[in-house]
Amino acid sequence: MRLTPTPADKFTFGLWTVGNRGRDPFGEFVRPPLDPVRAVHTLAELGAWGVNFHDNDLVPIDATAAERDQIVRGFRKALDATGMTVPMATTNLFTDPVFKDGAFTSHDGSVRAYALQKTMRAMDLGVELGAQTYVFWGGREGAEVDAAKDPVEAIKRFRDAINFLCEYARDQKYALRFALEAKPNEPRGDIYFATTASYLAFIPTLDHPDMVGVNPEVAHEQMAGLNFYHVVAQAIEAGKLFHIDLNDQKPGRFDQDLRFASESMKPLFFLVKLLEESGYDGPRHFDAHAYRTEDEQGVWDFACGCMRTYLILKEKARQFRAHAGIQALLSEIREEGAAAAGAYSPQRVRELKARSFDRQALASRRLPYERLDQMVVDLLLGV
Amino acid sequence: MRLTPTPADKFTFGLWTVGNRGRDPFGEFVRPPLDPVRAVHTLAELGAWGVNFHDNDLVPIDATAAERDQIVRGFRKALDATGMTVPMATTNLFTDPVFKDGAFTSHDGSVRAYALQKTMRAMDLGVELGAQTYVFWGGREGAEVDAAKDPVEAIKRFRDAINFLCEYARDQKYALRFALEAKPNEPRGDIYFATTASYLAFIPTLDHPDMVGVNPEVAHEQMAGLNFYHVVAQAIEAGKLFHIDLNDQKPGRFDQDLRFASESMKPLFFLVKLLEESGYDGPRHFDAHAYRTEDEQGVWDFACGCMRTYLILKEKARQFRAHAGIQALLSEIREEGAAAAGAYSPQRVRELKARSFDRQALASRRLPYERLDQMVVDLLLGV
Amino acid sequence: MRLTPTPADKFTFGLWTVGNRGRDPFGEFVRPPLDPVRAVHTLAELGAWGVNFHDNDLVPIDATAAERDQIVRGFRKALDATGMTVPMATTNLFTDPVFKDGAFTSHDGSVRAYALQKTMRAMDLGVELGAQTYVFWGGREGAEVDAAKDPVEAIKRFRDAINFLCEYARDQKYALRFALEAKPNEPRGDIYFATTASYLAFIPTLDHPDMVGVNPEVAHEQMAGLNFYHVVAQAIEAGKLFHIDLNDQKPGRFDQDLRFASESMKPLFFLVKLLEESGYDGPRHFDAHAYRTEDEQGVWDFACGCMRTYLILKEKARQFRAHAGIQALLSEIREEGAAAAGAYSPQRVRELKARSFDRQALASRRLPYERLDQMVVDLLLGV
Amino acid sequence: MRLTPTPADKFTFGLWTVGNRGRDPFGEFVRPPLDPVRAVHTLAELGAWGVNFHDNDLVPIDATAAERDQIVRGFRKALDATGMTVPMATTNLFTDPVFKDGAFTSHDGSVRAYALQKTMRAMDLGVELGAQTYVFWGGREGAEVDAAKDPVEAIKRFRDAINFLCEYARDQKYALRFALEAKPNEPRGDIYFATTASYLAFIPTLDHPDMVGVNPEVAHEQMAGLNFYHVVAQAIEAGKLFHIDLNDQKPGRFDQDLRFASESMKPLFFLVKLLEESGYDGPRHFDAHAYRTEDEQGVWDFACGCMRTYLILKEKARQFRAHAGIQALLSEIREEGAAAAGAYSPQRVRELKARSFDRQALASRRLPYERLDQMVVDLLLGV
């Protein structure tokens, strides 16, 4: 079992993940800032393929043009020295108080305009550093007070912004695809487009739907108790899995961003299996952070753990395919029985309406799911 | 304040709602069966506009053709006598053990074929009695064991079924629209298409997307802790709110189907306001049932309560529009500030990129949401 | 209906509540610091009875003795000028990184010792300013990694700390009662003593159980989806409701600390009714904060809203008691039926074992809960 | 690794678990009744130690005395033939409509009296068959309508019932210990004593607290998102873990009663470790049932799976103790640092108050929890 990551595994980390300083609603920073250049070098040593960033992870929001250029030069040098890539970039539209009631969905036209400006500049920065996917997480696009904002209008405003930015990318000849990232709540009481599926529903209404897909995140769907494997399956079936955020989360609580698969081993086994077998060839991006108890060494332990567990689960997926007992049960379970209806035709309808079904016989069919599931448990536990 | 329902309010009840006999996972029936004819007469007296049904709410699954016809005749007589309508019908694809591992998504071709046959017959029955909307709730289309079923394949099978049935409806010249109803779990560990949004995403991939919309249910989205008002807003914005199931639910627990707005007064006030102001002119369908402590009189108390609270909230929505203090705050809140970016053009981009924003000034804008929300609380509490 | 608060209503606010500056995991401060002296004056004008604080809400953690004394003098002057009280104080054992893995339950004996020292000093400060109740919220006493800490040992360590501090209070002749405050998670993945009930179970194991009670918080129990009214009822029945934290929360998500009863009108109506009817005469403490969209004026709107809604619900409780229809239904519902078993005696057992019960007759008893609940809904909505 | 269960493992199953027929709120029975005698024989063959039952799992509620005796004789014969034990029994106080609004907490004195009678008879039956633990799960002791029942009164009524039954057991010289089982909701909207901790708090208020402990159930605490390992730790620390119900559950949804550890591998690893290391020597009782897709063979697969996974996790706990890397990290993590405060004395207080702490030094202590947790993940995944 190979458990040492290599760039071919396409593991990526956000600068904000290894750079997370451990502040939370009840406590102050526990770790000093991490220089992005140092992050690139260390992640490269650990076997990662790339890093992603929000504009302000790299360039402070108030940096001058000269400062920006100097930072970017230093960062590019680190990329060149290490061979690391920047497959994805995104905009921070949530930290600054200017976005306290939304960015693209703010009532204030100036705030919306500023959010567009900030995003265009961040796209320029991302593309300059090689990004091919651009993520949109609208962390402030939501409400605590439903009297104050119209959720229908919010959708329209968000659409206007994405359409505008698609045009911008096309005009600039940027080879960018957009990936929309959903979250049900936190920091807002409720965030618009609460689930990945709500973005999948939104995309066909855009001017350039082919440019736009989704960036599902484990923690965000599990906060709502949803089955993340099913969520990603729908995105894949729709051809819209453009990026993915891997981490972990206990359902029904605050956004934990735990080390990948540190809690949900079985559900995330199925996720890894799906990613590996579906032909998805994008980054395996970890959007998580180390516990607040860790120092910098702990941050690297955390990063290694994310990649290691992914590789373990990938190997388990291979074992699953090679497992004679599991495959025999699956064959039995997947037997079609008598003919299905087939494609529609009036003739088929006549036949089908006349057909006689023995409900009890059909209901008594053996479906050995307990046995199958126990084999999966055994396989996961390495028995 | 008019609190007596009339048919113009378009209130409907499922036969299974007032007919619910109070069985639950830990207890037996507490109420005798309710004759559908009696249900129609009593609901008409109470001011309802119509009733809806699953095929087997009206006609037992093993009824002969003669029995079916006799039942239908009696039922139609009750409709004619009362003026009650049947705006919606649906198929029971979950009670019989034949569906224990799904209907349209079963591995067994025979089960899928039987589910199609049963649905076509139920559509015939529904149309015969006047239904214009046909609801699909795939209560068994899901899994406890993700090893056993492929969720990508499940989507494809579900699509095949809906496409087949769309063709059938068109071929039969049925003036039916389909409405898809989501639920995250129960009775399955996880149900495919867990949220209304996942159906909104699915519909554009159908052969006849115009025929198909959604039937969101309060309880089902609240089980996942989602903001139902936002969910319905997205359906309306997409032109896909074809039907709605009104009830109530505490988040994060079993499906409660409580009397409408008996728990979530504030969120459901915004829902009623949205329905009334959006131009939605379909049924206000109550998909709920009386507590298990009730006898038949309690069932009618329950039905009256659903309609009464809807009318109270509708009146509160009118008061909201007429409330000088609220409207003044909303005007203040919705002021646009300086010009937004407007539609895309290269010229606009140049201007926007050059524009200077005073973030602190923008961030300091007063947004009196506490005051607004307290006015809503006062309005709801009748102060 | 009197909706203007007066000191007789015993409304209190934490300095940290009106002083909350609106930072969250994804965003920076939106409001400047609020001077505690200003807080006291304004709250007094608005009708509050008192303020509470963590040691570091008033005195910075690194203040010299001289600075501390100056601050305390200024604060006391404000209290004297306004007549405001300090009924409760508490220790901040969570903000500083020293507590990153717990205070009283830390593995590090030095951290545990420092937590005791800090608490004794904070008790001195609280008592100096008049506090009679001392709250313990162990926000960092928990774990993300269950391998790292033994939860049995954690209980013992927490007990040692509380026993130590009880002795300290007694030795100092402080007329203090302790109130323990539970929370299921956030900021830790899981916090020990996750619910109020777990503290109620812990208290009888202390050296001085009479000194110690609980401080239940609406949001904390609702995060776990628990019925707060039932939680407080158990505390009252046990004689252990020493203090209460009033706010609001949507279940199953991050700690929202919303304005009192802004979401959960019906459950919190029952809470207010219980508090008012139970003889509880302690503070009605609001542990909540204004939305991040607010400026200082919005903070005062928020504070007024908390008190106003409490008074509205108190008035509704009075109406409930005076409502002929509700009281008639309650009389019917509460009829005892035939005699209960009474106190144990061997003779009673013989009689009871021989008694014959007509289950069907008993089961058919009418329990008009839908009607009763609708009357409550009407009453709440002011119809 | 021994994975074949033997009676020495003390695995037990409720008759209702392997006898579960797969009915749910939306579907009918999928399996025929299972004869208790057959259950005993098959479970014995599979390596179980005992079976438990509700009175009506064995004897129908309307059985005559003669029928009862015949059933009991047959059942005892099966126990004798197989060597199986009955370590625990309980009363069904929830299925019959007579209990629709509670048993011990019903408003109706007759219902309360009947519940006592039924329980005494069921205790007689349980003791006759060897039970030493008697479980109380008050599935109907709760409310949907908080106006209808007083939760303080409910506690008092429940206490009266338990006190009465304690006296009865003592008077009969029954060597019984009572174990109280909590659940937050389902079938009631809210159940009183929602968590194990609420029973731990209740027990000290009883007349014979020594006789009474708790029966925590994995699924019930996880429904509320609580950490079951922490819950059981508190019960053990209080000396009150009298019995335990092992199964599994996804948080925040309906009661799933899944095969033990089929979902929550990591949390339940810590549970098994705690049970095995704490000296708990009672039954390992599985309160779960097979998926509705299974036939009888699947039921036995399910039962084997429960026991097998327990044994796997028990072996993993042994490996944890023997794992040099884990133990080295734990030693590092558990180093005490400088001296803790120790037991209270005025002298200690003086010293402690004068002591100087270097917060930054203490805060910077390395706590390699990511590394430790990853070792646990590796161990669980068998790497």
Coordinates of C-alpha atoms in Angstrom, one line a residue, chain A residues 30-375:
Chain A
V30 CA -2.7 30.3 18.9
R31 CA -0.3 30.2 16.0
P32 CA 1.8 32.9 14.3
P33 CA 1.2 33.8 10.7
L34 CA 2.6 31.3 8.1
D35 CA 4.5 32.8 5.2
P36 CA 2.9 31.7 2.0
V37 CA 6.3 31.0 0.5
R38 CA 7.1 28.7 3.4
A39 CA 3.7 27.0 3.0
V40 CA 4.6 26.3 -0.7
H41 CA 8.0 24.8 0.1
T42 CA 6.8 22.7 3.0
L43 CA 3.7 21.4 1.1
A44 CA 5.9 20.5 -1.8
E45 CA 8.2 18.5 0.4
L46 CA 5.2 16.7 1.8
G47 CA 4.1 15.6 -1.6
A48 CA 1.3 18.1 -2.5
W49 CA 0.7 19.1 -6.0
G50 CA -0.5 22.6 -5.5
V51 CA -1.9 25.5 -3.4
N52 CA -5.0 27.6 -3.7
F53 CA -5.7 31.0 -2.3
H54 CA -8.2 33.8 -1.7
D55 CA -6.8 37.1 -3.0
N56 CA -6.1 38.3 0.6
D57 CA -4.5 35.1 1.7
L58 CA -1.6 36.2 -0.5
V59 CA -2.0 40.0 -0.9
P60 CA -3.3 42.1 2.0
I61 CA -6.5 43.9 1.1
D62 CA -4.8 47.3 1.5
A63 CA -1.5 46.5 -0.3
T64 CA -0.2 48.9 -2.8
A65 CA 0.4 47.8 -6.4
A66 CA 4.1 47.7 -5.7
E67 CA 3.6 45.6 -2.6
R68 CA 1.3 43.3 -4.5
D69 CA 3.9 42.8 -7.3
Q70 CA 6.7 42.1 -4.8
I71 CA 4.5 39.5 -3.0
V72 CA 3.5 37.8 -6.3
R73 CA 7.1 37.7 -7.5
G74 CA 8.2 36.0 -4.3
F75 CA 5.3 33.6 -4.5
R76 CA 5.9 32.7 -8.1
K77 CA 9.6 32.1 -7.3
A78 CA 8.5 29.5 -4.7
L79 CA 6.2 27.9 -7.2
D80 CA 8.9 27.7 -9.8
A81 CA 11.4 26.4 -7.3
T82 CA 9.1 23.6 -6.1
G83 CA 7.1 22.8 -9.2
M84 CA 3.9 23.5 -7.2
T85 CA 0.8 24.6 -9.1
V86 CA -2.0 27.0 -8.4
P87 CA -5.0 25.1 -9.9
M88 CA -7.6 27.2 -8.1
A89 CA -8.1 30.8 -6.8
T90 CA -11.0 32.6 -5.2
T91 CA -12.0 35.9 -3.7
N92 CA -12.4 36.8 -0.1
L93 CA -15.8 38.5 0.0
F94 CA -16.6 37.9 3.7
T95 CA -13.8 39.1 6.1
D96 CA -14.0 42.8 5.6
P97 CA -16.9 44.6 7.4
V98 CA -17.9 46.1 4.0
F99 CA -19.4 42.8 3.3
K100 CA -21.4 42.6 6.5
D101 CA -24.7 42.1 4.7
G102 CA -23.5 40.5 1.6
A103 CA -21.3 41.2 -1.5
F104 CA -23.1 40.3 -4.8
T105 CA -26.5 40.3 -3.0
S106 CA -26.0 43.5 -0.9
H107 CA -28.7 46.1 -1.1
D108 CA -26.0 48.6 -1.6
G109 CA -25.1 49.0 -5.3
S110 CA -21.6 50.3 -4.3
V111 CA -20.9 47.2 -2.3
R112 CA -22.0 45.0 -5.2
A113 CA -19.8 47.1 -7.5
Y114 CA -16.8 46.8 -5.2
A115 CA -17.3 43.0 -4.9
L116 CA -17.2 42.8 -8.7
Q117 CA -14.0 44.9 -8.8
K118 CA -12.4 42.9 -6.1
T119 CA -13.3 39.7 -7.9
M120 CA -12.0 40.8 -11.2
R121 CA -8.7 41.8 -9.7
A122 CA -8.5 38.5 -7.8
M123 CA -9.3 36.6 -11.1
D124 CA -6.4 38.5 -12.7
L125 CA -4.2 37.5 -9.8
G126 CA -5.3 33.9 -9.9
V127 CA -4.9 33.6 -13.7
E128 CA -1.5 35.2 -13.4
L129 CA -0.4 32.4 -11.1
G130 CA -1.9 29.7 -13.3
A131 CA -5.4 29.1 -11.8
Q132 CA -7.8 27.3 -14.1
T133 CA -10.7 27.0 -11.7
Y134 CA -12.2 30.0 -9.9
V135 CA -14.3 29.3 -6.8
F136 CA -17.2 31.4 -5.5
W137 CA -18.2 30.9 -1.9
G138 CA -20.8 33.5 -1.0
G139 CA -20.3 33.4 2.8
R140 CA -22.1 36.6 3.5
E141 CA -24.8 36.2 0.9
G142 CA -27.6 35.4 3.3
A143 CA -29.7 36.7 6.2
E144 CA -30.7 36.5 9.8
V145 CA -33.7 38.7 9.2
D146 CA -35.9 37.5 6.4
A147 CA -37.9 40.8 6.5
A148 CA -34.8 42.7 5.4
K149 CA -33.9 41.0 2.1
D150 CA -35.9 39.4 -0.7
P151 CA -34.5 35.9 -1.4
V152 CA -35.9 36.0 -5.0
E153 CA -34.0 39.3 -5.6
A154 CA -30.9 37.8 -4.0
I155 CA -30.9 35.0 -6.6
K156 CA -31.2 37.6 -9.4
R157 CA -28.4 39.7 -8.1
F158 CA -26.2 36.7 -7.7
R159 CA -27.0 35.7 -11.3
D160 CA -26.1 39.2 -12.5
A161 CA -22.8 39.0 -10.8
I162 CA -21.9 35.6 -12.2
N163 CA -23.0 36.5 -15.7
F164 CA -20.9 39.7 -15.5
L165 CA -17.8 37.8 -14.4
C166 CA -18.3 35.1 -17.0
E167 CA -18.2 37.8 -19.6
Y168 CA -15.2 39.3 -18.1
A169 CA -13.3 36.0 -18.1
R170 CA -14.3 35.4 -21.7
D171 CA -13.3 38.9 -22.7
Q172 CA -9.9 38.5 -21.1
K173 CA -9.5 35.1 -22.8
Y174 CA -9.1 33.5 -19.3
A175 CA -9.3 29.7 -19.5
L176 CA -11.2 29.7 -16.3
R177 CA -14.1 27.5 -15.1
F178 CA -16.2 28.8 -12.2
A179 CA -17.1 26.5 -9.3
L180 CA -19.8 27.5 -7.0
E181 CA -19.6 26.4 -3.3
A182 CA -22.7 26.1 -1.1
K183 CA -23.1 26.2 2.7
P184 CA -26.3 26.2 4.7
N185 CA -25.4 28.6 7.5
E186 CA -22.4 30.2 9.3
P187 CA -21.4 32.9 9.3
R188 CA -25.0 34.0 8.3
G189 CA -28.0 32.6 10.1
D190 CA -29.0 31.2 6.7
I191 CA -26.9 31.4 3.5
Y192 CA -28.6 31.6 0.1
F193 CA -28.0 28.6 -2.1
A194 CA -27.7 26.5 1.0
T195 CA -26.7 23.2 -0.7
T196 CA -24.7 22.1 -3.7
A197 CA -27.9 21.1 -5.4
S198 CA -29.2 24.6 -5.2
Y199 CA -26.2 25.7 -7.3
L200 CA -26.8 22.8 -9.7
A201 CA -30.3 24.2 -10.1
F202 CA -29.0 27.7 -10.6
I203 CA -26.4 27.0 -13.2
P204 CA -28.7 26.2 -16.1
T205 CA -30.2 29.7 -15.7
L206 CA -26.9 31.5 -16.4
D207 CA -25.8 33.0 -19.7
H208 CA -22.8 30.7 -20.0
P209 CA -23.8 27.6 -18.1
D210 CA -21.0 25.5 -19.6
M211 CA -18.4 27.6 -17.8
V212 CA -19.9 27.0 -14.4
G213 CA -20.0 24.0 -12.1
V214 CA -19.8 23.3 -8.4
N215 CA -17.3 22.9 -5.6
P216 CA -19.0 20.7 -3.0
E217 CA -17.5 20.6 0.5
V218 CA -17.9 17.7 2.8
A219 CA -18.4 19.7 5.9
H220 CA -21.0 22.0 4.4
E221 CA -23.3 19.3 3.3
Q222 CA -22.8 17.3 6.5
M223 CA -23.8 20.4 8.5
A224 CA -27.2 19.8 7.1
G225 CA -27.0 16.1 7.7
L226 CA -27.0 15.3 4.0
N227 CA -25.3 12.3 2.4
F228 CA -22.2 13.9 0.7
Y229 CA -21.6 10.8 -1.5
H230 CA -25.1 11.3 -3.0
V231 CA -24.5 15.0 -3.4
V232 CA -21.3 14.5 -5.3
A233 CA -22.9 11.7 -7.4
Q234 CA -25.5 14.2 -8.6
A235 CA -22.9 16.7 -9.5
I236 CA -20.9 14.1 -11.4
E237 CA -24.0 12.8 -13.2
A238 CA -24.7 16.4 -14.3
G239 CA -21.1 16.9 -15.5
K240 CA -20.6 19.7 -13.0
L241 CA -18.0 18.5 -10.5
F242 CA -15.4 21.1 -11.3
H243 CA -13.6 21.1 -7.9
I244 CA -14.0 19.5 -4.5
D245 CA -13.3 20.5 -0.9
L246 CA -12.3 17.6 1.3
N247 CA -12.5 17.7 5.1
D248 CA -14.7 16.3 7.7
Q249 CA -17.5 17.4 10.0
K250 CA -19.9 16.1 12.7
P251 CA -23.5 16.8 11.5
G252 CA -25.7 19.5 13.0
R253 CA -23.1 21.8 14.4
F254 CA -20.7 24.6 13.7
D255 CA -18.3 24.3 10.7
Q256 CA -15.5 22.2 12.0
D257 CA -13.2 21.7 8.9
L258 CA -11.7 18.6 10.4
R259 CA -8.8 16.6 8.9
F260 CA -10.1 14.6 6.0
A261 CA -12.0 11.5 7.0
S262 CA -11.0 11.8 10.6
E263 CA -14.7 11.3 11.6
S264 CA -16.7 9.9 8.7
M265 CA -14.6 7.0 7.6
K266 CA -17.3 5.0 5.9
P267 CA -19.1 7.8 4.0
L268 CA -15.8 9.2 2.9
F269 CA -14.6 5.8 1.7
F270 CA -17.5 5.8 -0.7
L271 CA -16.7 9.4 -1.7
V272 CA -13.1 8.5 -2.5
K273 CA -14.2 5.4 -4.4
L274 CA -16.6 7.6 -6.5
L275 CA -14.0 10.2 -7.2
E276 CA -11.4 7.6 -8.3
E277 CA -13.9 5.6 -10.4
S278 CA -15.8 8.4 -12.0
G279 CA -13.0 9.8 -14.1
Y280 CA -12.8 13.0 -12.0
D281 CA -9.3 14.3 -12.7
G282 CA -9.3 17.6 -10.9
P283 CA -7.5 18.5 -7.7
R284 CA -8.2 16.7 -4.4
H285 CA -8.3 19.9 -2.4
F286 CA -8.2 19.8 1.4
D287 CA -10.2 22.7 2.9
A288 CA -9.6 22.0 6.5
H289 CA -7.4 23.1 9.3
A290 CA -5.4 21.8 12.3
Y291 CA -6.9 21.7 15.7
R292 CA -6.4 24.8 17.8
T293 CA -4.2 22.7 20.1
E294 CA -1.5 22.4 17.5
D295 CA 1.7 24.3 16.8
E296 CA 3.3 24.5 13.3
Q297 CA 4.6 21.0 13.4
G298 CA 1.0 19.9 14.1
V299 CA -0.1 21.8 11.0
W300 CA 2.1 19.6 8.9
D301 CA 1.0 16.5 10.8
F302 CA -2.5 17.6 9.8
A303 CA -1.6 18.1 6.2
C304 CA 0.1 14.7 6.0
G305 CA -2.9 13.1 7.7
C306 CA -5.3 14.4 5.1
M307 CA -3.3 13.0 2.2
R308 CA -2.5 9.7 4.0
T309 CA -6.1 8.9 4.8
Y310 CA -7.1 9.7 1.2
L311 CA -4.5 7.2 -0.1
I312 CA -5.6 4.6 2.5
L313 CA -9.2 5.0 1.3
K314 CA -8.2 4.9 -2.3
E315 CA -6.4 1.6 -1.6
K316 CA -9.5 0.3 0.2
A317 CA -11.5 1.1 -2.9
R318 CA -9.1 -1.0 -5.0
Q319 CA -9.6 -3.8 -2.5
F320 CA -13.3 -3.4 -2.7
R321 CA -13.2 -4.0 -6.5
A322 CA -10.9 -7.0 -6.0
H323 CA -12.9 -8.6 -3.1
A324 CA -14.4 -11.8 -4.3
G325 CA -17.0 -11.9 -1.6
I326 CA -18.2 -8.4 -2.1
Q327 CA -18.3 -8.7 -5.9
A328 CA -20.3 -12.0 -5.7
L329 CA -22.8 -10.4 -3.4
L330 CA -23.1 -7.3 -5.7
S331 CA -23.7 -9.6 -8.7
E332 CA -26.5 -11.3 -6.8
I333 CA -28.0 -8.0 -5.7
R334 CA -27.8 -6.4 -9.1
E335 CA -29.5 -9.1 -11.0
E336 CA -32.2 -7.4 -13.1
G337 CA -35.0 -10.0 -12.6
A338 CA -37.5 -10.0 -15.5
A339 CA -37.4 -7.4 -18.2
A340 CA -37.8 -3.7 -17.3
A341 CA -40.2 -1.6 -19.3
G342 CA -37.6 -0.1 -21.7
A343 CA -38.0 3.1 -23.7
Y344 CA -41.5 4.5 -24.2
S345 CA -43.8 3.4 -27.0
P346 CA -47.5 3.1 -27.1
Q347 CA -47.1 -0.6 -27.8
R348 CA -44.9 -1.0 -24.6
V349 CA -47.5 0.9 -22.6
R350 CA -50.2 -1.6 -23.8
E351 CA -48.0 -4.5 -22.9
L352 CA -47.0 -3.1 -19.6
K353 CA -50.5 -2.2 -18.6
A354 CA -51.6 -5.7 -19.3
R355 CA -48.7 -7.4 -17.5
S356 CA -49.3 -9.3 -14.3
F357 CA -47.0 -8.9 -11.4
D358 CA -46.6 -11.2 -8.4
R359 CA -46.0 -8.6 -5.7
Q360 CA -45.3 -11.2 -3.0
A361 CA -42.7 -13.0 -5.1
L362 CA -41.0 -9.8 -6.0
A363 CA -41.1 -8.6 -2.4
S364 CA -39.6 -11.8 -1.1
R365 CA -36.4 -11.4 -3.1
R366 CA -33.4 -11.8 -0.9
L367 CA -31.3 -8.6 -0.6
P368 CA -28.3 -9.4 1.6
Y369 CA -27.4 -5.9 2.5
E370 CA -26.4 -6.6 6.1
R371 CA -23.9 -9.1 4.9
L372 CA -22.6 -6.8 2.2
D373 CA -22.3 -3.9 4.6
Q374 CA -20.5 -6.0 7.2
M375 CA -18.0 -7.0 4.5

